[in-house]
JSON list of C-alpha atoms in Angstrom, two decimals:
[
{"chain": "A", "resi": 1, "resn": "UNK", "atom": "CA", "xyz": [-12.88, 84.37, -11.35]},
{"chain": "A", "resi": 2, "resn": "UNK", "atom": "CA", "xyz": [-14.74, 85.22, -14.53]},
{"chain": "A", "resi": 3, "resn": "UNK", "atom": "CA", "xyz": [-15.24, 83.81, -18.00]},
{"chain": "A", "resi": 4, "resn": "UNK", "atom": "CA", "xyz": [-12.26, 85.38, -19.77]},
{"chain": "A", "resi": 5, "resn": "UNK", "atom": "CA", "xyz": [-9.76, 84.46, -17.05]},
{"chain": "A", "resi": 6, "resn": "UNK", "atom": "CA", "xyz": [-11.01, 80.86, -17.11]},
{"chain": "A", "resi": 7, "resn": "UNK", "atom": "CA", "xyz": [-10.59, 80.85, -20.88]},
{"chain": "A", "resi": 8, "resn": "UNK", "atom": "CA", "xyz": [-6.98, 82.02, -20.55]},
{"chain": "A", "resi": 9, "resn": "UNK", "atom": "CA", "xyz": [-6.29, 79.30, -17.96]},
{"chain": "A", "resi": 10, "resn": "UNK", "atom": "CA", "xyz": [-7.85, 76.63, -20.23]},
{"chain": "A", "resi": 11, "resn": "UNK", "atom": "CA", "xyz": [-5.84, 77.85, -23.22]},
{"chain": "A", "resi": 12, "resn": "UNK", "atom": "CA", "xyz": [-2.60, 77.93, -21.24]},
{"chain": "A", "resi": 13, "resn": "UNK", "atom": "CA", "xyz": [-3.13, 74.46, -19.78]},
{"chain": "A", "resi": 14, "resn": "UNK", "atom": "CA", "xyz": [-4.23, 73.07, -23.15]},
{"chain": "A", "resi": 15, "resn": "UNK", "atom": "CA", "xyz": [-1.07, 74.33, -24.89]},
{"chain": "A", "resi": 16, "resn": "UNK", "atom": "CA", "xyz": [1.07, 72.80, -22.15]},
{"chain": "A", "resi": 17, "resn": "UNK", "atom": "CA", "xyz": [-0.50, 69.37, -21.68]},
{"chain": "A", "resi": 18, "resn": "UNK", "atom": "CA", "xyz": [-3.77, 69.07, -23.59]},
{"chain": "A", "resi": 19, "resn": "UNK", "atom": "CA", "xyz": [-4.68, 68.56, -27.22]},
{"chain": "A", "resi": 20, "resn": "UNK", "atom": "CA", "xyz": [-4.08, 72.01, -28.73]},
{"chain": "A", "resi": 21, "resn": "UNK", "atom": "CA", "xyz": [-5.11, 73.13, -32.21]},
{"chain": "A", "resi": 22, "resn": "UNK", "atom": "CA", "xyz": [-1.49, 73.41, -33.39]},
{"chain": "A", "resi": 23, "resn": "UNK", "atom": "CA", "xyz": [-0.50, 69.78, -32.85]},
{"chain": "A", "resi": 24, "resn": "UNK", "atom": "CA", "xyz": [1.27, 68.25, -29.87]},
{"chain": "A", "resi": 25, "resn": "UNK", "atom": "CA", "xyz": [1.34, 69.99, -26.49]},
{"chain": "A", "resi": 26, "resn": "UNK", "atom": "CA", "xyz": [4.46, 71.68, -25.06]},
{"chain": "A", "resi": 27, "resn": "UNK", "atom": "CA", "xyz": [5.25, 69.25, -22.20]},
{"chain": "A", "resi": 28, "resn": "UNK", "atom": "CA", "xyz": [5.36, 66.07, -24.32]},
{"chain": "A", "resi": 29, "resn": "UNK", "atom": "CA", "xyz": [7.55, 67.79, -26.91]},
{"chain": "A", "resi": 30, "resn": "UNK", "atom": "CA", "xyz": [10.00, 69.02, -24.26]},
{"chain": "A", "resi": 31, "resn": "UNK", "atom": "CA", "xyz": [10.05, 65.69, -22.42]},
{"chain": "A", "resi": 32, "resn": "UNK", "atom": "CA", "xyz": [11.00, 63.93, -25.65]},
{"chain": "A", "resi": 33, "resn": "UNK", "atom": "CA", "xyz": [13.94, 66.28, -26.16]},
{"chain": "A", "resi": 34, "resn": "UNK", "atom": "CA", "xyz": [15.57, 65.05, -22.92]},
{"chain": "A", "resi": 35, "resn": "UNK", "atom": "CA", "xyz": [16.56, 61.83, -24.70]},
{"chain": "A", "resi": 36, "resn": "UNK", "atom": "CA", "xyz": [18.66, 63.77, -27.24]},
{"chain": "A", "resi": 37, "resn": "UNK", "atom": "CA", "xyz": [21.35, 64.69, -24.74]},
{"chain": "A", "resi": 38, "resn": "UNK", "atom": "CA", "xyz": [21.08, 68.47, -25.02]},
{"chain": "A", "resi": 39, "resn": "UNK", "atom": "CA", "xyz": [24.15, 70.38, -23.89]},
{"chain": "A", "resi": 40, "resn": "UNK", "atom": "CA", "xyz": [24.05, 71.11, -20.17]},
{"chain": "A", "resi": 41, "resn": "UNK", "atom": "CA", "xyz": [25.29, 74.42, -18.80]},
{"chain": "A", "resi": 42, "resn": "UNK", "atom": "CA", "xyz": [26.20, 73.07, -15.35]},
{"chain": "A", "resi": 43, "resn": "UNK", "atom": "CA", "xyz": [25.58, 69.34, -14.94]},
{"chain": "A", "resi": 44, "resn": "UNK", "atom": "CA", "xyz": [25.19, 69.75, -11.19]},
{"chain": "A", "resi": 45, "resn": "UNK", "atom": "CA", "xyz": [22.35, 72.28, -11.43]},
{"chain": "A", "resi": 46, "resn": "UNK", "atom": "CA", "xyz": [21.15, 72.85, -14.99]},
{"chain": "A", "resi": 47, "resn": "UNK", "atom": "CA", "xyz": [19.95, 69.50, -16.25]},
{"chain": "A", "resi": 48, "resn": "UNK", "atom": "CA", "xyz": [17.09, 69.16, -18.72]},
{"chain": "A", "resi": 49, "resn": "UNK", "atom": "CA", "xyz": [15.07, 67.37, -16.04]},
{"chain": "A", "resi": 50, "resn": "UNK", "atom": "CA", "xyz": [15.57, 70.22, -13.54]},
{"chain": "A", "resi": 51, "resn": "UNK", "atom": "CA", "xyz": [14.70, 72.78, -16.20]},
{"chain": "A", "resi": 52, "resn": "UNK", "atom": "CA", "xyz": [11.49, 70.91, -17.02]},
{"chain": "A", "resi": 53, "resn": "UNK", "atom": "CA", "xyz": [10.62, 70.78, -13.33]},
{"chain": "A", "resi": 54, "resn": "UNK", "atom": "CA", "xyz": [11.11, 74.53, -12.96]},
{"chain": "A", "resi": 55, "resn": "UNK", "atom": "CA", "xyz": [9.10, 75.22, -16.11]},
{"chain": "A", "resi": 56, "resn": "UNK", "atom": "CA", "xyz": [6.18, 73.11, -14.86]},
{"chain": "A", "resi": 57, "resn": "UNK", "atom": "CA", "xyz": [6.35, 74.73, -11.41]},
{"chain": "A", "resi": 58, "resn": "UNK", "atom": "CA", "xyz": [6.24, 78.25, -12.85]},
{"chain": "A", "resi": 59, "resn": "UNK", "atom": "CA", "xyz": [3.33, 77.40, -15.14]},
{"chain": "A", "resi": 60, "resn": "UNK", "atom": "CA", "xyz": [1.41, 75.92, -12.19]},
{"chain": "A", "resi": 61, "resn": "UNK", "atom": "CA", "xyz": [2.09, 79.08, -10.16]},
{"chain": "A", "resi": 62, "resn": "UNK", "atom": "CA", "xyz": [0.74, 81.23, -12.98]},
{"chain": "A", "resi": 63, "resn": "UNK", "atom": "CA", "xyz": [-2.46, 79.17, -13.12]},
{"chain": "A", "resi": 64, "resn": "UNK", "atom": "CA", "xyz": [-2.83, 79.28, -9.31]},
{"chain": "A", "resi": 65, "resn": "UNK", "atom": "CA", "xyz": [-2.55, 83.06, -9.31]},
{"chain": "A", "resi": 66, "resn": "UNK", "atom": "CA", "xyz": [-4.98, 83.41, -12.22]},
{"chain": "A", "resi": 67, "resn": "UNK", "atom": "CA", "xyz": [-7.52, 81.25, -10.43]},
{"chain": "A", "resi": 68, "resn": "UNK", "atom": "CA", "xyz": [-7.81, 83.98, -7.78]},
{"chain": "A", "resi": 69, "resn": "UNK", "atom": "CA", "xyz": [-8.42, 86.80, -10.28]},
{"chain": "A", "resi": 70, "resn": "UNK", "atom": "CA", "xyz": [-11.50, 88.39, -11.81]},
{"chain": "A", "resi": 71, "resn": "UNK", "atom": "CA", "xyz": [-11.65, 89.38, -15.48]},
{"chain": "A", "resi": 72, "resn": "UNK", "atom": "CA", "xyz": [-11.21, 93.06, -14.56]},
{"chain": "A", "resi": 73, "resn": "UNK", "atom": "CA", "xyz": [-7.61, 92.19, -13.62]},
{"chain": "A", "resi": 74, "resn": "UNK", "atom": "CA", "xyz": [-6.86, 91.56, -17.30]},
{"chain": "A", "resi": 75, "resn": "UNK", "atom": "CA", "xyz": [-7.24, 95.28, -18.07]},
{"chain": "A", "resi": 76, "resn": "UNK", "atom": "CA", "xyz": [-4.60, 96.28, -15.50]},
{"chain": "A", "resi": 77, "resn": "UNK", "atom": "CA", "xyz": [-1.19, 97.38, -16.76]},
{"chain": "A", "resi": 78, "resn": "UNK", "atom": "CA", "xyz": [1.68, 94.99, -16.01]},
{"chain": "A", "resi": 79, "resn": "UNK", "atom": "CA", "xyz": [4.08, 96.75, -13.59]},
{"chain": "A", "resi": 80, "resn": "UNK", "atom": "CA", "xyz": [7.01, 98.24, -15.46]},
{"chain": "A", "resi": 81, "resn": "UNK", "atom": "CA", "xyz": [5.38, 97.67, -18.87]},
{"chain": "A", "resi": 82, "resn": "UNK", "atom": "CA", "xyz": [3.11, 99.54, -21.23]},
{"chain": "A", "resi": 83, "resn": "UNK", "atom": "CA", "xyz": [0.66, 96.70, -21.82]},
{"chain": "A", "resi": 84, "resn": "UNK", "atom": "CA", "xyz": [-2.04, 94.94, -19.80]},
{"chain": "A", "resi": 85, "resn": "UNK", "atom": "CA", "xyz": [-2.23, 91.43, -18.36]},
{"chain": "A", "resi": 86, "resn": "UNK", "atom": "CA", "xyz": [-4.59, 90.26, -21.14]},
{"chain": "A", "resi": 87, "resn": "UNK", "atom": "CA", "xyz": [-1.94, 91.08, -23.76]},
{"chain": "A", "resi": 88, "resn": "UNK", "atom": "CA", "xyz": [0.84, 89.49, -21.69]},
{"chain": "A", "resi": 89, "resn": "UNK", "atom": "CA", "xyz": [-1.01, 86.25, -20.89]},
{"chain": "A", "resi": 90, "resn": "UNK", "atom": "CA", "xyz": [-2.17, 85.71, -24.45]},
{"chain": "A", "resi": 91, "resn": "UNK", "atom": "CA", "xyz": [1.41, 86.40, -25.54]},
{"chain": "A", "resi": 92, "resn": "UNK", "atom": "CA", "xyz": [2.65, 83.80, -23.04]},
{"chain": "A", "resi": 93, "resn": "UNK", "atom": "CA", "xyz": [0.40, 81.19, -24.64]},
{"chain": "A", "resi": 94, "resn": "UNK", "atom": "CA", "xyz": [1.70, 82.07, -28.12]},
{"chain": "A", "resi": 95, "resn": "UNK", "atom": "CA", "xyz": [5.27, 82.08, -26.80]},
{"chain": "A", "resi": 96, "resn": "UNK", "atom": "CA", "xyz": [4.88, 78.54, -25.48]},
{"chain": "A", "resi": 97, "resn": "UNK", "atom": "CA", "xyz": [3.49, 77.40, -28.83]},
{"chain": "A", "resi": 98, "resn": "UNK", "atom": "CA", "xyz": [6.30, 79.07, -30.78]},
{"chain": "A", "resi": 99, "resn": "UNK", "atom": "CA", "xyz": [9.09, 77.50, -28.75]},
{"chain": "A", "resi": 100, "resn": "UNK", "atom": "CA", "xyz": [7.41, 74.09, -28.65]},
{"chain": "A", "resi": 101, "resn": "UNK", "atom": "CA", "xyz": [7.48, 74.18, -32.45]},
{"chain": "A", "resi": 102, "resn": "UNK", "atom": "CA", "xyz": [11.18, 74.99, -32.45]},
{"chain": "A", "resi": 103, "resn": "UNK", "atom": "CA", "xyz": [12.01, 72.16, -30.05]},
{"chain": "A", "resi": 104, "resn": "UNK", "atom": "CA", "xyz": [9.85, 69.68, -31.98]},
{"chain": "A", "resi": 105, "resn": "UNK", "atom": "CA", "xyz": [11.56, 70.66, -35.24]},
{"chain": "A", "resi": 106, "resn": "UNK", "atom": "CA", "xyz": [15.05, 70.31, -33.78]},
{"chain": "A", "resi": 107, "resn": "UNK", "atom": "CA", "xyz": [14.12, 67.03, -32.14]},
{"chain": "A", "resi": 108, "resn": "UNK", "atom": "CA", "xyz": [12.97, 65.63, -35.51]},
{"chain": "A", "resi": 109, "resn": "UNK", "atom": "CA", "xyz": [16.22, 66.76, -37.14]},
{"chain": "A", "resi": 110, "resn": "UNK", "atom": "CA", "xyz": [18.29, 64.98, -34.48]},
{"chain": "A", "resi": 111, "resn": "UNK", "atom": "CA", "xyz": [16.38, 61.69, -34.61]}
]
């Protein structure tokens, strides 16, 4: 694993549970929202707690896969897409930040 891939992993993990530049990390914001009794799709399967568990699991899987890669992998085109893994992974980080901001804003409005 090379320098750029490690940087992407650090940025991803920092946005999820660290002290990111934009404010609070994604996990603490989402964990707070559980107390606001968000509407559940199917109370037997789709609880906020289960959704958070799945989200964490997927993020950990992404990091585990990235830890096995070299930087050259980042130039490869994502199957079925017209962009490379570098573009996608940096977009994933921005996506997490964007939605964390939305949840934090809604959470503040409800409190």
